[in-house]
PDB file of C-alpha atoms in Angstrom:
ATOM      1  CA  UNK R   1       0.000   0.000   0.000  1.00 71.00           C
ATOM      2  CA  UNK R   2       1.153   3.327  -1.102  1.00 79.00           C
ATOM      3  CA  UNK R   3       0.634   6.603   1.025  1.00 76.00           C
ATOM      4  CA  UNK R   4       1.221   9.936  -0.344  1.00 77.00           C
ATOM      5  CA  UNK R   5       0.564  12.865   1.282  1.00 75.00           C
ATOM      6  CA  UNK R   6       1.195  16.436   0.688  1.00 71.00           C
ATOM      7  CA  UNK R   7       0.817  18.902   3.753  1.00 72.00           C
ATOM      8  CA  UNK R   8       1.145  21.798   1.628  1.00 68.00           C
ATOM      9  CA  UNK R   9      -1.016  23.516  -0.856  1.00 66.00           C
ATOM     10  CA  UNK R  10      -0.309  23.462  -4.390  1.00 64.00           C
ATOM     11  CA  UNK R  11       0.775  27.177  -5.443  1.00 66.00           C
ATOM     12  CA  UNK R  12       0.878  26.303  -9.056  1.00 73.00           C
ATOM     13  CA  UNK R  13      -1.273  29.396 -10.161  1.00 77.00           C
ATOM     14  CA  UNK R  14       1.338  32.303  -8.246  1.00 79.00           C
ATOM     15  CA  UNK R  15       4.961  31.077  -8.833  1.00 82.00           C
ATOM     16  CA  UNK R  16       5.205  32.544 -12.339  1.00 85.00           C
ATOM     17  CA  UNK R  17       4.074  36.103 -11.355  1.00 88.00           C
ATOM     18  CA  UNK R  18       5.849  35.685  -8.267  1.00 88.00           C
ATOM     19  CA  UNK R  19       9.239  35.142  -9.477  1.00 90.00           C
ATOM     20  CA  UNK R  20       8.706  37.632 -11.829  1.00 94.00           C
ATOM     21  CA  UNK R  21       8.517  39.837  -9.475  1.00 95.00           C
ATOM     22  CA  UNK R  22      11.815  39.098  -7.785  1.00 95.00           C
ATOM     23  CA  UNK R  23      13.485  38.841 -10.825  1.00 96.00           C
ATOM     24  CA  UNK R  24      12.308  42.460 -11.503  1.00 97.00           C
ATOM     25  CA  UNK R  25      13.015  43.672  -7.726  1.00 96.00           C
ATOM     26  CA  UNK R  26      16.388  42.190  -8.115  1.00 97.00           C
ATOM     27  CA  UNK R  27      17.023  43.909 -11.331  1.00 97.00           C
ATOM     28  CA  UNK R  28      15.907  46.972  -9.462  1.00 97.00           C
ATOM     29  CA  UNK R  29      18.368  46.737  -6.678  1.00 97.00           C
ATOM     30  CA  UNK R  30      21.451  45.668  -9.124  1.00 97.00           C
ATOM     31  CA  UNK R  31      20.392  49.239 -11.226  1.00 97.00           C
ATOM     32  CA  UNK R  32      20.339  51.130  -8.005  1.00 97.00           C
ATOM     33  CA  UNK R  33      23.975  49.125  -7.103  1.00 97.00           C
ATOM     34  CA  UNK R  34      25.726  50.232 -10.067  1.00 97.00           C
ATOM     35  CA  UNK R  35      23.953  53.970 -10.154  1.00 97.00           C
ATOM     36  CA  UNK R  36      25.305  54.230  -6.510  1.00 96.00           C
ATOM     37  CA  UNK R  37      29.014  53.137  -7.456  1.00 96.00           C
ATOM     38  CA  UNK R  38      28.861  55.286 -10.425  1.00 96.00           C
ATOM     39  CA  UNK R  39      27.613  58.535  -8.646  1.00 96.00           C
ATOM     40  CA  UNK R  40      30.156  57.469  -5.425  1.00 95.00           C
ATOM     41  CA  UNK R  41      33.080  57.679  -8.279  1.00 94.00           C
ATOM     42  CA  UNK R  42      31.794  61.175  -9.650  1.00 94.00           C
ATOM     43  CA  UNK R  43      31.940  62.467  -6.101  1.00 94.00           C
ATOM     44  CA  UNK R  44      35.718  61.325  -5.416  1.00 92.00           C
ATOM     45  CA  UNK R  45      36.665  62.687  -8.463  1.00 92.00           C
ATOM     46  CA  UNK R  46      34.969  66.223  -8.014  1.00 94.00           C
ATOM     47  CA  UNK R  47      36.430  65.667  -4.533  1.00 94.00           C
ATOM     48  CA  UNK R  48      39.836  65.811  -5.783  1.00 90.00           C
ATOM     49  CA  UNK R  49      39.130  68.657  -8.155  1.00 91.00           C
ATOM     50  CA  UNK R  50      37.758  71.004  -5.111  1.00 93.00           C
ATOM     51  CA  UNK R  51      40.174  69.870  -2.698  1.00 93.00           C
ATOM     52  CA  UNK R  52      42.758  71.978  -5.582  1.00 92.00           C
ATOM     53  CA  UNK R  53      40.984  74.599  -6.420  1.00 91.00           C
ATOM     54  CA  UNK R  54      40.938  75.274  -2.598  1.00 90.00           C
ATOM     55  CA  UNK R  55      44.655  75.014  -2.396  1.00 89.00           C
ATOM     56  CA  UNK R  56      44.951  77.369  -5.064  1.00 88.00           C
ATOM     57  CA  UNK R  57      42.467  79.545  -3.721  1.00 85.00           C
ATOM     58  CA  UNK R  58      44.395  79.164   0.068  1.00 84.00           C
ATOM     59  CA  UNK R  59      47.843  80.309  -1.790  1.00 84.00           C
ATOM     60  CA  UNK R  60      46.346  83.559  -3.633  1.00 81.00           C
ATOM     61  CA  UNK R  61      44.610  84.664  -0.734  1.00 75.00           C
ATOM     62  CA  UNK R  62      46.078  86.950   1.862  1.00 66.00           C
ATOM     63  CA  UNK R  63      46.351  85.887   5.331  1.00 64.00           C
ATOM     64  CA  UNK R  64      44.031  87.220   7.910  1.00 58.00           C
ATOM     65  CA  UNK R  65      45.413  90.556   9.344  1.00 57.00           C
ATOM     66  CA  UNK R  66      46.335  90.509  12.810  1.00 59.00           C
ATOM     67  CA  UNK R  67      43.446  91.952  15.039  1.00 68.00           C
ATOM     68  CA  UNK R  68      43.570  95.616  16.187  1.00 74.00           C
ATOM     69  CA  UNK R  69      45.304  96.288  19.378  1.00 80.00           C
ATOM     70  CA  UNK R  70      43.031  97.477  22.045  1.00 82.00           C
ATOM     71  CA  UNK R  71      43.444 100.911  23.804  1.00 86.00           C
ATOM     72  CA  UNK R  72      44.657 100.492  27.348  1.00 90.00           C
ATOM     73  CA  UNK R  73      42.857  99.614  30.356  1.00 91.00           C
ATOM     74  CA  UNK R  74      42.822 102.854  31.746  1.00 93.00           C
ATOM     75  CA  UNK R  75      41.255 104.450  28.170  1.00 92.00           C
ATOM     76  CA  UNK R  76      38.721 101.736  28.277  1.00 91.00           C
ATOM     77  CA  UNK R  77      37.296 102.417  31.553  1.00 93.00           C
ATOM     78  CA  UNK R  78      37.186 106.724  31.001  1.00 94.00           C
ATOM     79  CA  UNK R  79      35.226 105.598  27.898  1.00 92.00           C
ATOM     80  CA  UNK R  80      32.925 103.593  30.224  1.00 91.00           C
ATOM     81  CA  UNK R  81      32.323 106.221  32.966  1.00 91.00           C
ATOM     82  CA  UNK R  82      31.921 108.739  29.941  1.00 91.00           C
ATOM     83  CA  UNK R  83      28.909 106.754  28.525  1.00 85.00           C
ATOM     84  CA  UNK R  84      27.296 105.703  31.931  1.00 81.00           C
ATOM     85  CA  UNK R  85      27.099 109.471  32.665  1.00 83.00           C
ATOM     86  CA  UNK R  86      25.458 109.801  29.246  1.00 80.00           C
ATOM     87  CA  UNK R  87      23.027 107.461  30.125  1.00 72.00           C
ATOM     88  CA  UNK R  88      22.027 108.733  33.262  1.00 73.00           C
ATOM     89  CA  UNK R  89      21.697 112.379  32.208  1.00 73.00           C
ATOM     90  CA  UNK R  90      19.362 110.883  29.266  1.00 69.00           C
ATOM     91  CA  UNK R  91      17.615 108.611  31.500  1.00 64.00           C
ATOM     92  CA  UNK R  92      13.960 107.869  30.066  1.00 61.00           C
ATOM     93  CA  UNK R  93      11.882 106.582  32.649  1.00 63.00           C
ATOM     94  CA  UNK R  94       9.152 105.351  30.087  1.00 66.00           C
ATOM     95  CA  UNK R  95       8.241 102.253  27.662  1.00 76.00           C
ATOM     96  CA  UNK R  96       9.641 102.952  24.084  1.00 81.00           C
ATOM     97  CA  UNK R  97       6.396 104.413  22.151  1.00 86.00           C
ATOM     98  CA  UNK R  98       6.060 100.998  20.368  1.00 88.00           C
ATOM     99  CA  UNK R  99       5.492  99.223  23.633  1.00 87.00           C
ATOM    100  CA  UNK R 100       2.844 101.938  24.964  1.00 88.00           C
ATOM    101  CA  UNK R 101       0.621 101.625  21.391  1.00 91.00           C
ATOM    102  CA  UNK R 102       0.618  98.203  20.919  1.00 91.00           C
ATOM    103  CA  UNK R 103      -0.801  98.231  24.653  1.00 90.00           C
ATOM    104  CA  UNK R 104      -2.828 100.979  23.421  1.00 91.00           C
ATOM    105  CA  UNK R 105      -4.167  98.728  20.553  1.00 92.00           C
ATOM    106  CA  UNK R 106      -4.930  95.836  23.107  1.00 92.00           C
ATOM    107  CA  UNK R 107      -7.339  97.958  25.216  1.00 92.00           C
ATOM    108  CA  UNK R 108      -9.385 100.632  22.820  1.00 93.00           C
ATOM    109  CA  UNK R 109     -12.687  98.906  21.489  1.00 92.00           C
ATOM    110  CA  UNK R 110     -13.144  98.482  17.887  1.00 91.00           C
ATOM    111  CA  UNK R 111     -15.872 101.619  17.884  1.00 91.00           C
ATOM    112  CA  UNK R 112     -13.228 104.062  19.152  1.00 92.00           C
ATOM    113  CA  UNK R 113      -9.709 105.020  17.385  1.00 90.00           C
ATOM    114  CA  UNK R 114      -7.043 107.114  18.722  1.00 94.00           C
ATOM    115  CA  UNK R 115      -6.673 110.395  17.469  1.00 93.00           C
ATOM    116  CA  UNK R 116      -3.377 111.755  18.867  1.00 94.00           C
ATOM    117  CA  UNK R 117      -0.783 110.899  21.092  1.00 94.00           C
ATOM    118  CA  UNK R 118       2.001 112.639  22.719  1.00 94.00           C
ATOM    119  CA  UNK R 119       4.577 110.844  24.472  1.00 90.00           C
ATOM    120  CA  UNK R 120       6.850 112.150  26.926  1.00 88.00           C
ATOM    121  CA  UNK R 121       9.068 109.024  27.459  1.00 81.00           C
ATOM    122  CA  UNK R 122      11.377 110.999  30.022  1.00 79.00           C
ATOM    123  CA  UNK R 123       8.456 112.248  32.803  1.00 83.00           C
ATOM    124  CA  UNK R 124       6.989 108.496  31.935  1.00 85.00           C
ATOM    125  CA  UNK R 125       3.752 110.299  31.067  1.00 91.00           C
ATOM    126  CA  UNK R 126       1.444 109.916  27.526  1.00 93.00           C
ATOM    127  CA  UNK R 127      -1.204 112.503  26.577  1.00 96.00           C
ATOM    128  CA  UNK R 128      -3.787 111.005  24.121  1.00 95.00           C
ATOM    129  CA  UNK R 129      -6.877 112.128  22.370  1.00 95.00           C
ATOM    130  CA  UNK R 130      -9.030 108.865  21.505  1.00 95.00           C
ATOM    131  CA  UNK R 131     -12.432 109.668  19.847  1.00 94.00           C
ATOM    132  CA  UNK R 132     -16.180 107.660  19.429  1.00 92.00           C
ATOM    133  CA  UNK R 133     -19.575 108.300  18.409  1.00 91.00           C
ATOM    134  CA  UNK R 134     -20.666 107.472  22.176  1.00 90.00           C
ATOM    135  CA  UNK R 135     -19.265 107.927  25.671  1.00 91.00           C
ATOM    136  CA  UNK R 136     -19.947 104.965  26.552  1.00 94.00           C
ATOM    137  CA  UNK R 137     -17.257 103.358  24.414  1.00 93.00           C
ATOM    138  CA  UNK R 138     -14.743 106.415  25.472  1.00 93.00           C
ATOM    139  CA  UNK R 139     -15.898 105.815  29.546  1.00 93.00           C
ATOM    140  CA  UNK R 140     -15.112 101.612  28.710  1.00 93.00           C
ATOM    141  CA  UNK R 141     -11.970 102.297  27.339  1.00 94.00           C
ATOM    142  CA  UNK R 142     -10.913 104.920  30.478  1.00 93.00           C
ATOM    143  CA  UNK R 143     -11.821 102.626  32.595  1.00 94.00           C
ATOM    144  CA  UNK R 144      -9.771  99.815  31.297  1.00 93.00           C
ATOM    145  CA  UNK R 145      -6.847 102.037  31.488  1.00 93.00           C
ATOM    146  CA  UNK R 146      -7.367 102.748  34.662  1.00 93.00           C
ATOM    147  CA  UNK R 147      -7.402  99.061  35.983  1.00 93.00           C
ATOM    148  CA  UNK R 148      -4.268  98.101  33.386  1.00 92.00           C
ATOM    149  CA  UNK R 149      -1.456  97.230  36.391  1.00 91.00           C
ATOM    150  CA  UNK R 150       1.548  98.947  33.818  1.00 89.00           C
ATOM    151  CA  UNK R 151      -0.392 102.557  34.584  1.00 90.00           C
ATOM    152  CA  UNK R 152       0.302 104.621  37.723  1.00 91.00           C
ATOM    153  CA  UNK R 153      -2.901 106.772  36.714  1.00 93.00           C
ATOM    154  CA  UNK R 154      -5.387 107.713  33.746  1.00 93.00           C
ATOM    155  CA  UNK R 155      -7.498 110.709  33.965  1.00 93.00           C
ATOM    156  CA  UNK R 156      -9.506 112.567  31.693  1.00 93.00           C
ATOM    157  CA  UNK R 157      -8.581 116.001  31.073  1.00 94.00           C
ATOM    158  CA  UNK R 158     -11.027 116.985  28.948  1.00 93.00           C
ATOM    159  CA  UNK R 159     -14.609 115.574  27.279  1.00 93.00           C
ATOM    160  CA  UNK R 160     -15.622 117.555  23.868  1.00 92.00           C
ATOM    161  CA  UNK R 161     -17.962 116.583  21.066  1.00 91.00           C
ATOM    162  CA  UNK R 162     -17.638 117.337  17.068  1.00 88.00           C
ATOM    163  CA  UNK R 163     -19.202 116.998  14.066  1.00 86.00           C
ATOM    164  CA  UNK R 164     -18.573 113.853  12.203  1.00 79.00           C
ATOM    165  CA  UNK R 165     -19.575 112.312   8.662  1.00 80.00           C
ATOM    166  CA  UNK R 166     -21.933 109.647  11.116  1.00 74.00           C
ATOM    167  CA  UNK R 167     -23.034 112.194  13.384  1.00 82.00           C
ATOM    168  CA  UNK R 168     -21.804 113.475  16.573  1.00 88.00           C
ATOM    169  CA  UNK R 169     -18.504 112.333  17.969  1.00 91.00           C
ATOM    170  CA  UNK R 170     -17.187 112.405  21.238  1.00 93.00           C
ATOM    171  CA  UNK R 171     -13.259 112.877  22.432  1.00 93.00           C
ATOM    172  CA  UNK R 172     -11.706 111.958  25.086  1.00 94.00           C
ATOM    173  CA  UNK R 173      -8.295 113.482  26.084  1.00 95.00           C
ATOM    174  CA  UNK R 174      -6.570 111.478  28.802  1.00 95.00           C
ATOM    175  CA  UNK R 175      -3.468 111.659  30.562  1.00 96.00           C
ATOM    176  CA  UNK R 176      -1.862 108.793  31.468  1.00 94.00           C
ATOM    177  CA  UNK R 177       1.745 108.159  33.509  1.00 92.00           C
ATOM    178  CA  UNK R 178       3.278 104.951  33.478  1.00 89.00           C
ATOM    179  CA  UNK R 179       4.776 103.121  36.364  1.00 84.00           C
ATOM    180  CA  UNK R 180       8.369 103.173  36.979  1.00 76.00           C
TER     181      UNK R 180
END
C-alpha cells in the first residue's frame, strides 16, 4: 500500500508572477547598485578637483590681518564712565512708544480710534486724544486704562464733542503716567 501525502497547498497558479517579481526587484536593486558606485566615483573625483581649487584659492589669498590692538585699560574704563554718565543724564523713565501703542491697541474697542498721542518718554507720562460716536465706548476704554497694572494713573482732562460724517462724535483726552 502506497501513502502519499502532501501537507502543503499546491501554489501552481502564483509562482510565475511571483518570481517575476523578484526577478524584476532584483534587477531593481542591481540598477540602483551600479547607479550608486557610479555617482560614489563622480563624487571622489569632483572631490579631488575642489580639494585643488581650494589650495589654489588658500595660496592667492592673503592671510588674515592681525586683530587691532586694544586701547589700554585705563582708556577703556574713562570711555565707560563717559557713557554711563550719558546714560544717566538721558535717562527715560518710560516704555519705548512701540510698547505703549501696541498696549494701546490691546485695550481701545473696535468703535473708538485714537486720534493723537504725545509721548513724553522721560516724565513716563502719555497725553492722548481717543475719539467715538458714544461715551460709553470712550468711559469703557478709560476705565480699562485705569485698571491696566503697567499705569500709575489715567485721567480725563477733557470731554468735547464734534461733528462727524456719522453724526456726533465724542473725544476723550486722557493723561496717562506709566509706572516706573
Amino acid at each position: 500500500m502506497k501513502v502519499t501525502t502532501n501537507f502543503a497547498a499546491p501554489i501552481q497558479r502564483l509562482t510565475p508572477p511571483l518570481a517575476a517579481a523578484l526577478w524584476g526587484l532584483g534587477l531593481v536593486f542591481v540598477v540602483a547598485a551600479i547607479w550608486l558606485a557610479a555617482d560614489a566615483v563622480g563624487l571622489r573625483r569632483e572631490n579631488a578637483a575642489l580639494r585643488e581649487r581650494l589650495a589654489q584659492l588658500e595660496t592667492k589669498q592673503p592671510r588674515a590681518v592681525s586683530p587691532v590692538a586694544l586701547p589700554p585699560l585705563a582708556e577703556m574704563n574713562a570711555l565707560r564712565q563717559r557713557v554711563a554718565t550719558v546714560n544717566t543724564l538721558s535717562g527715560v523713565r518710560g516704555r519705548p512708544v512701540t510698547a505703549l501703542l501696541a498696549d494701546l491697541e490691546d485695550l481701545l474697542p473696535d468703535q473708538a480710534y485714537l486720534v493723537s498721542l504725545h509721548h513724553k518718554a522721560r516724565e513716563g507720562e502719555a497725553l492722548l486724544v481717543a475719539e467715538a460716536y458714544s461715551a460709553e465706548t470712550l468711559t469703557a476704554f478709560l476705565l480699562k486704562l485705569e485698571k491696566d497694572q503697567r499705569l500709575a494713573e489715567a485721567l480725563l482732562v477733557r470731554q468735547a464733542t464734534r461733528d462727524a460724517r456719522g453724526g456726533r462724535a465724542v473725544q476723550f483726552e486722557i493723561r496717562i503716567k506709566e509706572r516706573p
